[in-house]
């Protein structure tokens, strides 16, 4: 999809005072070149008998655009209450005539038509299932795939029984807001879920993108860049007052904050769609999405939400084909939340599904490390290395193995592991720091001083400065260079106030220099 293109365009046809329908048509057709090459246009009408001329004119405008631009494909979704059978037949016979040239084009090229009419009919309490089914059959005969929108005050009853294929959908209205807000929210959540399904089934997955959509309201000209913004009444622009369409595009492309919320919106859509998925027999689709969405949330470091999605799959879909991978990902979330015992339980279960996974033993090592059982951690890291180098983040394995040795004062082994880790890291300040500690523990003060200086010269994190300066000071103190020690200890104190070990060591140095007042 081209960057900045509009994937879905929602037109709310509710003409207000002060602006003509012709003016609205002229404005919104200017957005067509900004559409994605495969886009959906929703035409939302409150009363089809009244609004049909404007809906028809919009369909004609889309058809004219497609005739001029042969590489575009547009699905048109008229969204409206179910009219009488006679009126529905007249309306959709007219639409069928408009799109017939594209149907013939598709037949000649043995491809799907570049324009499809996919009605979403809003059922009402007075509508009986038999007449509704006749309307659906009429549409099917004209190659129009219908869907049914069921308001929250209408029972879905026998509606499920008249849906013929998985392409025909039942939209169960979501609660909250006024009638229009509920409609837009329901359509939007369905759209997000369908996009999630495409993303989850893609053989090669990029990062989850937002849903590039625009909602235009004829009545007041307000433009929204997210269906949720309609409910919160936060338009990004106004069709009737903006200087040019290029201004709108710049506004949309600069609205970076919107995309930060898209992942949360995608996650929320799964729970909102629960009843709808059940009535459409699509519940299994949600499990695949939950797994991949959980993985995406891990990348965003939202481990709490990721765990919720992994648990949903594990509790409701016990025969999930990639059980070992999902358990491993769940264990990682527990690790990142410092829930080491929960992580270990999850890893034991994962091992039953994928006993040859080196990553399981690496994560077990991290659990033991977090629990401060460094001898066990070393054993698990060694087990991971025996299972297979190609499966592991080797730099991290060597680093944490080395750190475990350092914590039990096995400085020679720790240094050997840090030397192995060095070739895998570009940011080497932490490595040099711990290598310096190893040499310090081995009483090689010259080498310790050298590596601690390297750590200082390798752009360390601000929060690491205090410790680097402290151990530089400790090296100088061990060498009897108390004045040099004090210089670095003062720097350590400036980097982190309140460390008692810094003040204690400074006191010792002042004492050795016979500066007793400062020592006290």
XYZ file of C-alpha atoms in Angstrom:
520
model
C 0.000 0.000 0.000
C 1.455 3.386 -0.926
C 2.448 5.422 2.096
C -0.270 7.849 3.110
C -2.973 6.283 0.915
C -6.552 5.904 2.134
C -7.596 2.274 2.509
C -11.171 2.922 3.603
C -13.387 5.924 2.932
C -16.624 6.351 4.893
C -19.119 8.871 3.484
C -21.942 9.802 5.859
C -24.662 11.125 3.553
C -26.781 13.266 5.871
C -27.143 16.549 4.023
C -27.316 19.588 6.285
C -28.153 23.234 5.737
C -25.833 25.659 4.024
C -24.005 23.311 1.658
C -25.383 21.617 -1.432
C -25.024 17.945 -2.258
C -23.220 19.007 -5.438
C -20.618 20.870 -3.369
C -20.021 17.793 -1.214
C -19.656 15.599 -4.321
C -17.079 17.948 -5.817
C -15.039 17.993 -2.628
C -14.924 14.299 -1.794
C -14.282 13.098 -5.352
C -11.049 15.056 -5.112
C -9.931 12.455 -2.561
C -10.159 9.563 -5.040
C -6.540 9.888 -6.279
C -5.435 9.484 -2.646
C -7.194 6.102 -2.358
C -5.217 2.905 -2.064
C -5.206 0.898 -5.310
C -7.504 -1.577 -3.535
C -9.914 0.432 -1.396
C -13.330 0.205 0.244
C -15.898 3.009 0.154
C -18.818 2.924 2.602
C -21.897 4.964 1.633
C -23.920 5.463 4.809
C -27.514 6.564 4.259
C -30.211 6.922 6.904
C -33.132 6.674 4.468
C -32.438 5.051 1.094
C -35.738 6.204 -0.418
C -34.743 9.815 0.264
C -30.996 9.527 -0.210
C -30.893 7.262 -3.276
C -30.153 10.049 -5.819
C -27.038 11.084 -3.860
C -25.915 7.505 -3.299
C -26.424 6.746 -7.001
C -24.449 9.811 -8.028
C -21.589 8.714 -5.763
C -21.550 5.227 -7.321
C -21.414 6.829 -10.777
C -18.506 9.060 -9.696
C -16.580 6.008 -8.497
C -17.287 4.172 -11.761
C -16.043 7.167 -13.784
C -12.872 7.287 -11.699
C -12.228 3.579 -12.318
C -12.719 4.017 -16.062
C -9.991 6.669 -16.058
C -7.650 4.696 -13.770
C -7.499 1.029 -14.722
C -5.174 -0.032 -11.891
C -7.641 0.803 -9.079
C -10.112 -1.622 -7.509
C -12.912 -0.353 -5.232
C -15.503 -2.181 -3.150
C -18.628 -0.099 -2.547
C -20.613 -0.834 0.611
C -24.023 0.886 0.664
C -25.044 0.888 4.344
C -28.728 1.586 4.971
C -31.918 0.274 6.597
C -33.666 -2.448 4.625
C -36.228 -0.783 2.306
C -39.297 -2.442 0.819
C -38.572 -5.293 -1.592
C -39.749 -3.288 -4.606
C -37.581 -0.309 -3.705
C -34.552 -2.505 -3.003
C -34.912 -4.234 -6.367
C -35.191 -0.907 -8.174
C -32.146 0.544 -6.384
C -29.857 -2.423 -6.919
C -30.992 -3.064 -10.492
C -29.838 0.491 -11.149
C -26.496 -0.145 -9.428
C -26.127 -3.370 -11.404
C -26.475 -1.467 -14.675
C -23.799 1.032 -13.584
C -21.244 -1.668 -12.746
C -22.105 -4.072 -15.612
C -19.228 -2.837 -17.846
C -16.789 -3.773 -15.088
C -18.403 -7.199 -14.676
C -17.928 -7.795 -18.425
C -14.324 -6.580 -18.164
C -13.689 -9.041 -15.336
C -15.288 -11.873 -17.322
C -13.116 -11.158 -20.375
C -9.935 -11.070 -18.297
C -11.041 -13.955 -16.035
C -10.608 -11.803 -12.953
C -12.712 -10.275 -10.205
C -14.547 -7.121 -11.231
C -12.723 -3.904 -10.314
C -15.913 -2.580 -8.746
C -18.045 -4.624 -6.391
C -21.296 -3.691 -4.674
C -21.341 -5.233 -1.188
C -24.465 -3.979 0.622
C -24.749 -3.895 4.405
C -28.470 -3.989 5.161
C -29.622 -2.773 8.566
C -32.338 -5.062 9.895
C -35.211 -3.716 11.970
C -37.612 -5.408 14.368
C -40.394 -5.274 11.770
C -38.343 -7.129 9.141
C -39.224 -10.819 8.904
C -36.583 -13.375 8.004
C -38.428 -14.690 4.946
C -38.641 -11.315 3.183
C -35.069 -10.527 4.219
C -33.926 -13.791 2.656
C -35.710 -12.920 -0.612
C -33.844 -9.606 -0.689
C -30.539 -11.359 -0.117
C -31.239 -13.843 -2.918
C -32.025 -10.962 -5.260
C -28.664 -9.371 -4.487
C -26.760 -12.656 -4.792
C -28.226 -13.214 -8.252
C -26.647 -9.908 -9.299
C -23.168 -10.807 -7.992
C -23.586 -8.572 -4.938
C -22.449 -10.163 -1.676
C -24.814 -8.932 1.068
C -24.241 -8.580 4.795
C -26.712 -7.876 7.584
C -26.329 -5.260 10.311
C -28.266 -6.138 13.474
C -28.924 -3.188 15.853
C -28.550 -3.927 19.558
C -32.336 -3.706 20.099
C -33.026 -6.366 17.429
C -32.658 -10.086 18.107
C -30.445 -11.888 15.564
C -32.917 -14.766 15.853
C -33.074 -16.733 12.612
C -30.809 -14.351 10.692
C -27.815 -16.663 11.049
C -29.686 -19.355 9.118
C -30.020 -17.263 5.951
C -26.332 -16.393 5.587
C -24.967 -18.467 2.707
C -21.178 -18.091 2.685
C -18.234 -16.936 4.778
C -18.127 -13.757 2.682
C -21.572 -12.773 3.921
C -21.355 -11.282 7.376
C -23.611 -10.534 10.295
C -22.662 -7.256 12.009
C -23.816 -7.221 15.636
C -24.066 -3.593 16.712
C -21.656 -2.524 19.450
C -23.026 -0.577 22.394
C -22.176 3.025 23.258
C -22.941 6.442 21.794
C -25.809 7.573 19.594
C -27.115 5.649 16.586
C -24.556 6.995 14.111
C -21.658 6.555 16.533
C -22.656 2.936 17.161
C -22.823 2.313 13.423
C -19.423 3.859 12.690
C -17.832 2.085 15.652
C -19.256 -1.285 14.569
C -18.108 -0.880 10.960
C -14.702 0.326 12.132
C -14.089 -2.562 14.529
C -15.087 -5.078 11.824
C -12.696 -3.397 9.439
C -9.841 -3.531 11.963
C -10.496 -7.219 12.564
C -10.520 -8.031 8.839
C -7.216 -6.188 8.408
C -5.829 -8.135 11.366
C -6.878 -11.385 9.708
C -5.068 -10.487 6.491
C -1.969 -9.510 8.472
C -2.008 -12.668 10.616
C -2.314 -14.928 7.544
C 0.390 -13.178 5.527
C 3.359 -15.505 4.857
C 5.778 -12.654 5.569
C 4.667 -10.241 8.280
C 5.824 -6.693 8.623
C 4.936 -4.583 11.615
C 1.239 -4.195 12.220
C 0.008 -1.048 10.501
C -2.906 1.160 11.426
C -6.125 1.316 9.406
C -5.693 4.284 7.025
C -9.280 5.476 6.903
C -11.146 8.728 6.397
C -14.674 9.503 7.560
C -16.448 12.426 5.855
C -19.733 13.811 7.077
C -21.822 15.669 4.522
C -23.889 17.528 7.113
C -21.072 19.579 8.632
C -18.075 18.705 6.432
C -16.113 17.285 9.349
C -13.244 14.960 8.464
C -12.060 12.233 10.827
C -8.984 10.050 10.393
C -10.155 7.285 12.735
C -13.590 5.836 13.435
C -13.002 6.353 17.160
C -12.538 10.067 16.551
C -16.184 10.263 15.407
C -17.346 9.129 18.840
C -15.014 11.565 20.584
C -16.039 14.324 18.137
C -12.437 15.195 17.241
C -12.240 15.995 13.511
C -8.821 16.647 11.994
C -10.145 19.063 9.386
C -13.257 20.321 7.614
C -14.084 19.644 3.996
C -15.807 22.983 3.475
C -13.225 25.234 5.132
C -9.807 23.780 4.263
C -7.715 25.503 1.617
C -6.976 22.445 -0.523
C -6.983 18.666 -0.489
C -3.196 18.693 -0.315
C -3.580 20.408 3.083
C -5.702 17.474 4.210
C -3.098 14.971 3.109
C -0.375 16.850 4.973
C -2.587 16.868 8.079
C -3.134 13.118 7.859
C 0.533 12.304 7.284
C 1.629 14.498 10.203
C -0.909 12.997 12.604
C 1.633 10.623 14.123
C -0.138 10.257 17.477
C -2.948 8.320 15.824
C -0.725 5.397 14.914
C 0.500 4.990 18.499
C -3.020 3.904 19.452
C -3.594 1.492 16.554
C -2.037 -1.541 18.239
C -4.211 -1.065 21.336
C -7.240 -0.605 19.090
C -6.413 -3.834 17.244
C -6.106 -5.711 20.526
C -9.404 -4.263 21.752
C -11.212 -5.326 18.573
C -10.742 -9.007 19.450
C -12.759 -8.746 22.652
C -15.362 -6.464 21.053
C -15.871 -8.942 18.203
C -16.369 -11.982 20.436
C -20.162 -12.315 20.003
C -19.992 -11.386 16.329
C -17.329 -14.019 15.644
C -19.450 -16.631 17.389
C -22.551 -15.929 15.307
C -20.441 -15.889 12.117
C -18.651 -19.166 13.037
C -15.289 -17.396 12.887
C -14.048 -17.925 16.444
C -10.988 -19.926 15.365
C -9.756 -16.962 13.331
C -9.360 -15.002 16.553
C -6.851 -17.481 17.986
C -4.383 -17.011 15.151
C -4.760 -13.246 15.454
C -4.286 -13.379 19.246
C -1.024 -15.272 18.823
C 0.439 -12.877 16.240
C -0.923 -9.829 18.054
C 0.714 -11.064 21.240
C 4.025 -11.339 19.375
C 3.611 -7.771 18.109
C 2.896 -6.551 21.638
C 6.101 -8.244 22.820
C 8.012 -6.157 20.263
C 6.352 -3.062 21.734
C 7.351 -4.248 25.250
C 3.706 -4.367 26.358
C 4.179 -7.687 28.123
C 1.015 -7.517 30.236
C -1.241 -7.225 27.167
C 0.794 -9.837 25.299
C 0.230 -12.301 28.150
C -3.523 -11.728 27.928
C -3.488 -12.723 24.244
C -1.260 -15.755 24.770
C -3.462 -16.946 27.652
C -6.560 -16.553 25.479
C -5.087 -18.915 22.899
C -3.833 -21.413 25.487
C -7.135 -21.626 27.380
C -9.538 -21.611 24.428
C -7.540 -23.395 21.724
C -5.594 -26.217 23.364
C -4.684 -27.849 20.036
C -2.953 -24.723 18.697
C -0.379 -25.970 16.183
C 2.513 -23.812 17.412
C 2.106 -24.510 21.118
C 5.836 -24.597 21.889
C 6.424 -21.183 20.345
C 3.512 -19.529 22.125
C 4.631 -20.972 25.485
C 8.165 -19.742 24.852
C 6.818 -16.262 24.083
C 4.669 -16.351 27.207
C 7.732 -17.284 29.275
C 9.624 -14.323 27.811
C 6.821 -11.986 28.935
C 7.049 -13.356 32.480
C 10.829 -12.909 32.399
C 10.543 -9.292 31.306
C 8.082 -8.707 34.163
C 10.540 -10.332 36.627
C 8.062 -13.159 37.230
C 10.801 -15.779 37.197
C 8.906 -18.611 38.892
C 5.948 -18.228 36.512
C 8.382 -18.164 33.613
C 10.009 -21.394 34.811
C 6.645 -23.189 35.057
C 5.801 -22.067 31.521
C 9.192 -23.218 30.226
C 8.713 -26.680 31.754
C 5.463 -26.957 29.795
C 7.117 -25.622 26.636
C 9.848 -28.265 26.937
C 7.217 -31.014 26.678
C 6.184 -29.645 23.278
C 9.634 -28.727 21.893
C 12.287 -30.614 23.885
C 15.034 -29.756 21.372
C 14.680 -25.976 21.720
C 17.905 -24.335 22.877
C 15.959 -21.146 23.652
C 14.065 -22.956 26.421
C 17.335 -23.648 28.242
C 18.566 -20.111 27.622
C 15.378 -18.706 29.171
C 15.699 -21.176 32.052
C 19.173 -19.785 32.611
C 17.737 -16.262 32.721
C 15.150 -17.438 35.273
C 17.842 -18.911 37.511
C 19.885 -15.744 37.062
C 16.885 -13.655 38.124
C 16.452 -15.927 41.159
C 20.185 -15.448 41.922
C 20.975 -19.141 41.624
C 24.041 -18.449 39.516
C 25.439 -21.992 39.535
C 22.157 -23.328 38.102
C 22.086 -20.425 35.634
C 25.553 -21.373 34.336
C 24.448 -25.011 33.904
C 21.336 -23.983 31.952
C 23.304 -21.629 29.691
C 25.787 -24.440 29.009
C 22.868 -26.780 28.206
C 21.555 -24.205 25.734
C 24.930 -23.988 23.988
C 25.052 -27.787 23.691
C 21.585 -27.816 22.059
C 22.579 -25.628 19.117
C 24.475 -22.414 18.510
C 22.335 -21.464 15.509
C 19.184 -21.119 17.638
C 20.618 -18.702 20.184
C 21.501 -15.029 20.647
C 25.081 -16.062 21.344
C 26.284 -12.685 22.550
C 23.616 -12.603 25.263
C 24.254 -16.221 26.269
C 27.979 -15.582 26.732
C 27.307 -12.286 28.517
C 24.904 -13.742 31.104
C 27.099 -16.812 31.586
C 30.022 -14.493 32.268
C 27.949 -12.353 34.611
C 26.898 -15.475 36.527
C 30.554 -16.460 36.987
C 31.398 -12.926 38.177
C 28.591 -13.044 40.744
C 30.143 -16.144 42.338
C 33.646 -14.627 42.045
C 34.866 -16.983 39.311
C 36.621 -14.118 37.589
C 38.742 -16.128 35.174
C 35.720 -17.973 33.772
C 33.749 -14.725 33.731
C 36.486 -13.009 31.732
C 36.600 -15.874 29.222
C 32.840 -15.575 28.615
C 33.019 -11.793 28.243
C 35.801 -12.234 25.666
C 33.498 -14.580 23.700
C 30.645 -12.077 23.974
C 32.742 -9.139 22.753
C 32.577 -10.073 19.062
C 28.759 -9.985 19.095
C 28.272 -6.492 20.572
C 28.672 -3.079 18.986
C 27.908 -1.247 22.250
C 30.793 -2.551 24.321
C 30.821 -0.300 27.364
C 29.043 -2.876 29.614
C 31.411 -5.610 28.432
C 34.506 -3.544 29.150
C 33.096 -2.633 32.546
C 32.625 -6.269 33.573
C 35.964 -7.272 32.061
C 37.497 -4.557 34.240
C 35.777 -6.062 37.283
C 37.171 -9.484 36.382
C 40.724 -8.142 36.227
C 40.119 -6.268 39.477
C 38.946 -9.493 41.116
C 42.060 -11.239 39.766
C 44.218 -8.412 41.231
C 45.506 -7.356 37.795
C 45.018 -3.671 38.587
C 46.667 -2.295 35.448
C 44.401 -4.320 33.136
C 41.371 -3.481 35.304
C 42.138 0.232 35.022
C 42.594 -0.080 31.256
C 39.234 -1.801 30.691
C 37.325 0.538 32.982
C 38.735 3.473 31.016
C 37.635 1.740 27.812
C 34.149 1.407 29.290
C 34.165 5.140 30.038
C 35.315 5.959 26.492
C 32.685 3.731 24.832
C 29.680 6.004 25.359
C 28.162 4.319 28.433
C 24.584 4.904 29.529
C 24.180 7.802 31.946
C 23.001 5.475 34.712
C 26.224 3.419 34.385
C 28.631 6.317 34.941
C 28.539 6.192 38.726
C 29.622 2.529 38.880
C 32.386 2.978 36.295
C 33.853 5.937 38.184
C 33.496 4.095 41.491
C 35.545 1.115 40.331
C 38.111 3.395 38.705
C 38.445 5.002 42.123
C 38.707 1.567 43.728
C 41.526 0.600 41.341
C 43.459 3.755 42.169
C 42.867 3.172 45.873
C 44.245 -0.395 45.576
C 47.283 1.054 43.777
C 47.784 3.582 46.586
C 47.002 6.521 44.278
C 44.541 8.156 46.665
C 44.371 11.590 45.019
C 43.521 10.004 41.642
C 40.984 7.817 43.412
C 39.271 10.862 44.918
C 38.959 12.560 41.522
C 36.973 9.623 40.125
C 35.010 9.062 43.307
C 33.836 12.684 43.231
C 32.692 12.108 39.646
C 30.871 8.976 40.816
C 29.155 11.001 43.550
C 28.076 13.658 41.025
C 26.626 10.960 38.769
C 24.614 9.355 41.585
C 24.013 11.042 44.914
C 23.489 9.022 48.054
C 25.632 5.937 47.420
C 27.163 4.965 50.781
C 29.939 2.888 49.199
C 31.218 5.988 47.390
C 31.300 8.067 50.596
C 32.941 5.249 52.554
C 35.705 4.845 49.978
C 36.234 8.621 49.796
C 36.550 8.688 53.590
C 39.209 5.970 53.449
C 41.198 7.894 50.796
C 41.040 11.136 52.804
C 42.181 9.200 55.869
C 45.173 7.770 53.996
C 46.021 11.313 52.847
C 45.750 12.414 56.512
C 42.949 14.832 55.664
C 40.994 13.770 58.708
C 38.336 16.485 58.667
C 37.283 15.510 55.146
C 37.509 11.840 56.092
C 34.990 12.384 58.876
